[in-house]
Amino acid sequence: MTRLGGPSVVVVEDADELGRVGADLVADELRRTPGAWVSVATGETPMGMYAELAARRRSGLLDTGGLTPVQLDEYLGLEPDDRRTFFGWMRRSFLEPLGIADERVVRLPLDGDLAAACAAFDRTLDARGGLDLAILGIGTNGHLGFNEPPVDPGAPTREVGLSTATIDANARYWGDVNDVPTRAVTTGMRQLLAARAIVMVVSGPTKREIVHRALEEPVTPQVPASFLQETGAAVTVIVDREAWGEGDPS
Ligand code: F6R
């Protein structure tokens, strides 16, 4: 279903369909732009889509040889081999299954002068014309990456403190709320909103309220994903029936 002048919303019935529809969009983008720079979300929602992309690559239907993955966000304060790093999650779910070497990833800085290094990360993206595609999930508080509310749509890549809502939500990844780091770095809103295309995947009843606020209520810094209504990017939101509820997008 398409809304003119705003995000296209595709409601799917289940996780399998979400994976297939998402993989179709990403594969189309890689065919159009074989050297695409793609921001890659971790989190649970895109996992089926990544598995589907990997299956297509194994069957020779997808070429990831030119793809440059860009790290979307990462916790701070972890050792590189800690089981909780988002880079490790990205490696297991995206890089290895898609045959992409770690060295090809444009990585976020994790130490040193973070402000200067985050500015350099933004300059690297700017210099090549920004992201071709951003693959995003949405937090229960509306965050994109770790751009927590309230956020400025021009926010740069930077160090952030995680909100209680995000720490609580991330506890399911690592077992306990005390296992969730409290600080992170995130690709900034400015880069994400300037991507040529954005695919946001949304799943499950815990996202129902926020996805409707983001797409159907006025744009507000309190709901970072609501800025998707205003970007010039081609935005597709793939949302499962549990998250959308009854009815069709208007
Ligand atoms: C993860 C990320 C987050 C998640 C969001 C939804 O790299 O950037 O913004 O996309 O918190 O997470 P899930 O899909 O686990 O509900």
mmCIF file of C-alpha atoms and ligand atoms in Angstrom:
data_model
loop_
_atom_site.group_PDB
_atom_site.id
_atom_site.type_symbol
_atom_site.label_atom_id
_atom_site.label_comp_id
_atom_site.label_asym_id
_atom_site.label_seq_id
_atom_site.Cartn_x
_atom_site.Cartn_y
_atom_site.Cartn_z
ATOM 1 C CA MET A 1 0.000 0.000 0.000
ATOM 2 C CA THR A 2 1.405 3.368 -0.922
ATOM 3 C CA ARG A 3 0.844 6.801 0.436
ATOM 4 C CA LEU A 4 1.719 9.597 -1.926
ATOM 5 C CA GLY A 5 4.439 11.870 -0.625
ATOM 6 C CA GLY A 6 5.274 9.792 2.421
ATOM 7 C CA PRO A 7 6.486 6.375 3.459
ATOM 8 C CA SER A 8 5.066 3.396 1.606
ATOM 9 C CA VAL A 9 3.623 1.010 4.133
ATOM 10 C CA VAL A 10 3.513 -2.686 3.321
ATOM 11 C CA VAL A 11 1.580 -4.825 5.778
ATOM 12 C CA VAL A 12 2.688 -8.465 5.791
ATOM 13 C CA GLU A 13 1.077 -11.409 7.511
ATOM 14 C CA ASP A 14 4.045 -12.943 9.307
ATOM 15 C CA ALA A 15 7.805 -13.084 9.824
ATOM 16 C CA ASP A 16 8.404 -15.165 6.678
ATOM 17 C CA GLU A 17 6.667 -12.654 4.470
ATOM 18 C CA LEU A 18 8.476 -9.796 6.181
ATOM 19 C CA GLY A 19 11.780 -11.483 5.378
ATOM 20 C CA ARG A 20 10.862 -12.073 1.738
ATOM 21 C CA VAL A 21 9.481 -8.590 1.090
ATOM 22 C CA GLY A 22 12.429 -6.974 2.843
ATOM 23 C CA ALA A 23 14.912 -9.108 0.905
ATOM 24 C CA ASP A 24 13.172 -8.158 -2.368
ATOM 25 C CA LEU A 25 13.687 -4.473 -1.615
ATOM 26 C CA VAL A 26 17.311 -4.839 -0.568
ATOM 27 C CA ALA A 27 18.086 -7.084 -3.551
ATOM 28 C CA ASP A 28 16.491 -4.556 -5.932
ATOM 29 C CA GLU A 29 18.659 -1.834 -4.434
ATOM 30 C CA LEU A 30 21.812 -3.923 -4.843
ATOM 31 C CA ARG A 31 20.939 -4.635 -8.480
ATOM 32 C CA ARG A 32 20.399 -0.922 -9.114
ATOM 33 C CA THR A 33 23.521 0.119 -7.207
ATOM 34 C CA PRO A 34 26.011 -2.756 -7.054
ATOM 35 C CA GLY A 35 28.455 -0.609 -5.048
ATOM 36 C CA ALA A 36 25.801 0.499 -2.553
ATOM 37 C CA TRP A 37 26.680 1.757 0.886
ATOM 38 C CA VAL A 38 24.135 0.232 3.226
ATOM 39 C CA SER A 39 23.526 0.973 6.881
ATOM 40 C CA VAL A 40 22.779 -2.321 8.619
ATOM 41 C CA ALA A 41 20.549 -2.621 11.680
ATOM 42 C CA THR A 42 20.939 -5.440 14.142
ATOM 43 C CA GLY A 43 18.097 -6.222 16.562
ATOM 44 C CA GLU A 44 15.662 -9.100 16.096
ATOM 45 C CA THR A 45 13.351 -7.792 13.401
ATOM 46 C CA PRO A 46 15.667 -7.869 10.338
ATOM 47 C CA MET A 47 17.062 -11.350 11.062
ATOM 48 C CA GLY A 48 14.637 -13.190 8.752
ATOM 49 C CA MET A 49 15.367 -10.717 5.978
ATOM 50 C CA TYR A 50 19.136 -11.285 6.338
ATOM 51 C CA ALA A 51 18.612 -15.076 6.304
ATOM 52 C CA GLU A 52 16.553 -14.729 3.134
ATOM 53 C CA LEU A 53 19.234 -12.565 1.507
ATOM 54 C CA ALA A 54 21.849 -15.174 2.433
ATOM 55 C CA ALA A 55 19.725 -17.944 0.894
ATOM 56 C CA ARG A 56 19.420 -15.965 -2.347
ATOM 57 C CA ARG A 57 23.164 -15.406 -2.437
ATOM 58 C CA ARG A 58 23.808 -19.116 -1.953
ATOM 59 C CA SER A 59 21.496 -19.812 -4.896
ATOM 60 C CA GLY A 60 23.400 -17.336 -7.043
ATOM 61 C CA LEU A 61 20.510 -14.879 -7.156
ATOM 62 C CA LEU A 62 22.264 -12.101 -5.274
ATOM 63 C CA ASP A 63 25.703 -10.568 -5.646
ATOM 64 C CA THR A 64 27.042 -8.809 -2.560
ATOM 65 C CA GLY A 65 30.536 -8.355 -3.993
ATOM 66 C CA GLY A 66 30.281 -4.573 -4.225
ATOM 67 C CA LEU A 67 28.235 -3.881 -1.116
ATOM 68 C CA THR A 68 29.778 -1.681 1.565
ATOM 69 C CA PRO A 69 28.067 -2.200 4.929
ATOM 70 C CA VAL A 70 27.976 0.781 7.262
ATOM 71 C CA GLN A 71 27.621 0.225 10.972
ATOM 72 C CA LEU A 72 24.401 1.744 12.301
ATOM 73 C CA ASP A 73 25.049 1.681 16.019
ATOM 74 C CA GLU A 74 27.171 0.067 18.698
ATOM 75 C CA TYR A 75 27.369 -0.145 22.468
ATOM 76 C CA LEU A 76 30.296 1.499 24.198
ATOM 77 C CA GLY A 77 32.486 -0.014 26.900
ATOM 78 C CA LEU A 78 32.641 -3.623 25.640
ATOM 79 C CA GLU A 79 35.703 -5.645 24.693
ATOM 80 C CA PRO A 80 35.796 -6.459 20.957
ATOM 81 C CA ASP A 81 35.110 -10.154 21.640
ATOM 82 C CA ASP A 82 32.236 -9.509 24.052
ATOM 83 C CA ARG A 83 29.143 -11.529 23.055
ATOM 84 C CA ARG A 84 27.043 -8.349 23.218
ATOM 85 C CA THR A 85 28.733 -6.200 20.584
ATOM 86 C CA PHE A 86 26.461 -5.213 17.711
ATOM 87 C CA PHE A 87 29.413 -5.724 15.391
ATOM 88 C CA GLY A 88 29.554 -9.374 16.418
ATOM 89 C CA TRP A 89 25.807 -9.651 15.868
ATOM 90 C CA MET A 90 26.192 -8.035 12.459
ATOM 91 C CA ARG A 91 29.030 -10.421 11.598
ATOM 92 C CA ARG A 92 26.986 -13.510 12.544
ATOM 93 C CA SER A 93 23.736 -12.428 10.915
ATOM 94 C CA PHE A 94 24.826 -10.350 7.917
ATOM 95 C CA LEU A 95 28.533 -10.329 7.061
ATOM 96 C CA GLU A 96 29.370 -14.026 7.226
ATOM 97 C CA PRO A 97 26.126 -15.258 5.627
ATOM 98 C CA LEU A 98 26.534 -12.710 2.833
ATOM 99 C CA GLY A 99 30.227 -13.398 2.273
ATOM 100 C CA ILE A 100 31.411 -9.948 3.318
ATOM 101 C CA ALA A 101 34.776 -9.521 5.053
ATOM 102 C CA ASP A 102 34.881 -7.505 8.289
ATOM 103 C CA GLU A 103 37.350 -5.110 6.665
ATOM 104 C CA ARG A 104 34.726 -3.905 4.210
ATOM 105 C CA VAL A 105 32.565 -2.421 6.965
ATOM 106 C CA VAL A 106 32.605 1.323 7.581
ATOM 107 C CA ARG A 107 32.785 1.149 11.350
ATOM 108 C CA LEU A 108 31.761 3.537 14.065
ATOM 109 C CA PRO A 109 34.503 4.709 16.430
ATOM 110 C CA LEU A 110 34.484 3.217 19.920
ATOM 111 C CA ASP A 111 37.297 4.990 21.734
ATOM 112 C CA GLY A 112 39.663 7.925 21.662
ATOM 113 C CA ASP A 113 38.254 11.335 20.862
ATOM 114 C CA LEU A 114 34.755 10.140 20.010
ATOM 115 C CA ALA A 115 33.417 13.531 18.971
ATOM 116 C CA ALA A 116 36.231 14.015 16.455
ATOM 117 C CA ALA A 117 36.027 10.424 15.228
ATOM 118 C CA CYS A 118 32.238 10.587 14.795
ATOM 119 C CA ALA A 119 32.659 13.800 12.792
ATOM 120 C CA ALA A 120 35.218 11.982 10.622
ATOM 121 C CA PHE A 121 32.716 9.118 10.131
ATOM 122 C CA ASP A 122 30.123 11.647 8.904
ATOM 123 C CA ARG A 123 32.690 13.239 6.600
ATOM 124 C CA THR A 124 33.487 9.820 5.118
ATOM 125 C CA LEU A 125 29.818 9.270 4.327
ATOM 126 C CA ASP A 126 29.335 12.803 3.028
ATOM 127 C CA ALA A 127 32.383 12.507 0.770
ATOM 128 C CA ARG A 128 30.889 9.562 -1.118
ATOM 129 C CA GLY A 129 27.412 11.090 -1.290
ATOM 130 C CA GLY A 130 25.800 9.522 1.771
ATOM 131 C CA LEU A 131 24.060 6.200 2.231
ATOM 132 C CA ASP A 132 22.337 4.470 -0.645
ATOM 133 C CA LEU A 133 20.162 2.431 1.679
ATOM 134 C CA ALA A 134 19.438 2.408 5.399
ATOM 135 C CA ILE A 135 17.987 -0.796 6.826
ATOM 136 C CA LEU A 136 16.343 0.182 10.082
ATOM 137 C CA GLY A 137 14.195 -1.167 12.884
ATOM 138 C CA ILE A 138 12.230 0.991 15.302
ATOM 139 C CA GLY A 139 12.523 1.109 19.078
ATOM 140 C CA THR A 140 9.434 0.980 21.280
ATOM 141 C CA ASN A 141 10.237 4.634 21.965
ATOM 142 C CA GLY A 142 10.518 5.436 18.257
ATOM 143 C CA HIS A 143 14.312 5.477 18.080
ATOM 144 C CA LEU A 144 16.160 4.926 14.799
ATOM 145 C CA GLY A 145 19.556 3.372 15.358
ATOM 146 C CA PHE A 146 20.269 4.682 18.843
ATOM 147 C CA ASN A 147 18.914 8.151 18.104
ATOM 148 C CA GLU A 148 16.868 8.373 21.258
ATOM 149 C CA PRO A 149 14.036 10.870 21.760
ATOM 150 C CA PRO A 150 13.963 13.787 21.803
ATOM 151 C CA VAL A 151 16.147 14.126 18.721
ATOM 152 C CA ASP A 152 16.986 16.764 16.168
ATOM 153 C CA PRO A 153 16.595 15.553 12.565
ATOM 154 C CA GLY A 154 19.994 17.118 11.856
ATOM 155 C CA ALA A 155 21.699 15.226 14.684
ATOM 156 C CA PRO A 156 25.195 14.063 13.713
ATOM 157 C CA THR A 157 26.795 10.717 14.395
ATOM 158 C CA ARG A 158 27.654 10.849 18.082
ATOM 159 C CA GLU A 159 27.915 9.263 21.491
ATOM 160 C CA VAL A 160 24.572 8.841 23.244
ATOM 161 C CA GLY A 161 23.185 7.663 26.564
ATOM 162 C CA LEU A 162 20.594 4.929 26.181
ATOM 163 C CA SER A 163 17.127 5.592 27.545
ATOM 164 C CA THR A 164 15.488 3.399 30.159
ATOM 165 C CA ALA A 165 13.015 2.228 27.514
ATOM 166 C CA THR A 166 15.847 1.059 25.253
ATOM 167 C CA ILE A 167 17.810 -0.577 28.063
ATOM 168 C CA ASP A 168 14.660 -2.436 29.146
ATOM 169 C CA ALA A 169 13.914 -3.491 25.558
ATOM 170 C CA ASN A 170 17.507 -4.603 24.913
ATOM 171 C CA ALA A 171 17.500 -6.785 28.058
ATOM 172 C CA ARG A 172 15.814 -9.515 25.980
ATOM 173 C CA TYR A 173 18.924 -9.750 23.804
ATOM 174 C CA TRP A 174 21.372 -10.397 26.627
ATOM 175 C CA GLY A 175 19.342 -11.915 29.442
ATOM 176 C CA ASP A 176 19.140 -9.157 32.012
ATOM 177 C CA VAL A 177 18.715 -5.426 32.187
ATOM 178 C CA ASN A 178 22.062 -5.189 33.992
ATOM 179 C CA ASP A 179 23.771 -6.762 30.984
ATOM 180 C CA VAL A 180 22.779 -3.877 28.711
ATOM 181 C CA PRO A 181 25.426 -1.182 28.299
ATOM 182 C CA THR A 182 24.161 2.297 29.008
ATOM 183 C CA ARG A 183 26.164 4.239 26.423
ATOM 184 C CA ALA A 184 26.492 3.838 22.689
ATOM 185 C CA VAL A 185 27.439 5.490 19.427
ATOM 186 C CA THR A 186 24.920 5.900 16.671
ATOM 187 C CA THR A 187 24.896 7.002 13.082
ATOM 188 C CA GLY A 188 23.144 10.348 13.289
ATOM 189 C CA MET A 189 19.654 11.240 12.120
ATOM 190 C CA ARG A 190 21.098 13.501 9.446
ATOM 191 C CA GLN A 191 22.821 10.619 7.656
ATOM 192 C CA LEU A 192 19.885 8.245 8.012
ATOM 193 C CA LEU A 193 17.307 10.730 6.741
ATOM 194 C CA ALA A 194 19.576 11.653 3.815
ATOM 195 C CA ALA A 195 19.833 8.051 2.608
ATOM 196 C CA ARG A 196 18.493 7.584 -0.911
ATOM 197 C CA ALA A 197 16.291 4.738 0.256
ATOM 198 C CA ILE A 198 15.170 3.519 3.646
ATOM 199 C CA VAL A 199 13.653 0.162 4.525
ATOM 200 C CA MET A 200 12.249 -0.007 8.038
ATOM 201 C CA VAL A 201 11.035 -3.334 9.400
ATOM 202 C CA VAL A 202 8.537 -3.510 12.253
ATOM 203 C CA SER A 203 7.261 -6.621 13.986
ATOM 204 C CA GLY A 204 5.119 -7.635 16.923
ATOM 205 C CA PRO A 205 2.499 -6.143 19.208
ATOM 206 C CA THR A 206 4.990 -4.136 21.274
ATOM 207 C CA LYS A 207 5.569 -1.903 18.237
ATOM 208 C CA ARG A 208 1.915 -1.254 17.431
ATOM 209 C CA GLU A 209 1.472 2.013 19.262
ATOM 210 C CA ILE A 210 4.789 3.527 18.177
ATOM 211 C CA VAL A 211 4.532 2.615 14.490
ATOM 212 C CA HIS A 212 1.175 4.365 14.257
ATOM 213 C CA ARG A 213 2.509 7.382 16.129
ATOM 214 C CA ALA A 214 5.529 7.523 13.821
ATOM 215 C CA LEU A 215 3.604 7.269 10.576
ATOM 216 C CA GLU A 216 0.211 8.802 11.263
ATOM 217 C CA GLU A 217 0.672 11.492 13.903
ATOM 218 C CA PRO A 218 2.435 14.843 13.562
ATOM 219 C CA VAL A 219 6.203 14.775 13.193
ATOM 220 C CA THR A 220 7.886 15.317 16.548
ATOM 221 C CA PRO A 221 11.382 15.062 18.071
ATOM 222 C CA GLN A 222 9.736 12.833 20.694
ATOM 223 C CA VAL A 223 9.311 10.126 18.043
ATOM 224 C CA PRO A 224 12.524 10.038 15.978
ATOM 225 C CA ALA A 225 10.983 7.720 13.359
ATOM 226 C CA SER A 226 8.267 10.294 12.666
ATOM 227 C CA PHE A 227 10.883 12.250 10.679
ATOM 228 C CA LEU A 228 10.563 9.517 8.050
ATOM 229 C CA GLN A 229 7.371 11.322 7.022
ATOM 230 C CA GLU A 230 9.432 14.320 5.914
ATOM 231 C CA THR A 231 12.559 12.925 4.335
ATOM 232 C CA GLY A 232 13.143 12.998 0.596
ATOM 233 C CA ALA A 233 14.267 9.366 0.771
ATOM 234 C CA ALA A 234 12.205 6.588 -0.757
ATOM 235 C CA VAL A 235 10.907 5.106 2.493
ATOM 236 C CA THR A 236 9.290 1.683 2.705
ATOM 237 C CA VAL A 237 7.987 0.449 6.040
ATOM 238 C CA ILE A 238 7.351 -3.290 6.186
ATOM 239 C CA VAL A 239 5.151 -4.025 9.147
ATOM 240 C CA ASP A 240 3.622 -7.298 10.200
ATOM 241 C CA ARG A 241 -0.027 -7.727 11.054
ATOM 242 C CA GLU A 242 0.717 -8.053 14.783
ATOM 243 C CA ALA A 243 2.361 -4.668 14.758
ATOM 244 C CA TRP A 244 -0.089 -2.940 12.423
ATOM 245 C CA GLY A 245 -3.369 -4.359 13.707
ATOM 246 C CA GLU A 246 -6.480 -4.637 11.625
ATOM 247 C CA GLY A 247 -7.176 -2.587 8.538
ATOM 248 C CA ASP A 248 -5.058 -1.251 5.737
ATOM 249 C CA PRO A 249 -2.761 1.783 5.646
ATOM 250 C CA SER A 250 -4.624 4.838 4.401
HETATM 251 C C1 F6R B 1 19.784 -2.017 16.202
HETATM 252 C C2 F6R B 1 19.075 -0.732 16.147
HETATM 253 C C3 F6R B 1 17.807 -0.518 16.892
HETATM 254 C C4 F6R B 1 16.769 -1.605 16.597
HETATM 255 C C5 F6R B 1 15.467 -1.341 17.340
HETATM 256 C C6 F6R B 1 14.470 -2.472 17.153
HETATM 257 O O1 F6R B 1 20.975 -1.960 15.441
HETATM 258 O O2 F6R B 1 19.528 0.165 15.520
HETATM 259 O O3 F6R B 1 17.288 0.749 16.564
HETATM 260 O O4 F6R B 1 16.521 -1.645 15.217
HETATM 261 O O5 F6R B 1 15.710 -1.162 18.694
HETATM 262 O O6 F6R B 1 15.000 -3.675 17.636
HETATM 263 P P1 F6R B 1 14.258 -5.044 17.440
HETATM 264 O O7 F6R B 1 14.228 -5.341 15.988
HETATM 265 O O8 F6R B 1 15.069 -6.057 18.206
HETATM 266 O O9 F6R B 1 12.881 -4.878 18.006
#
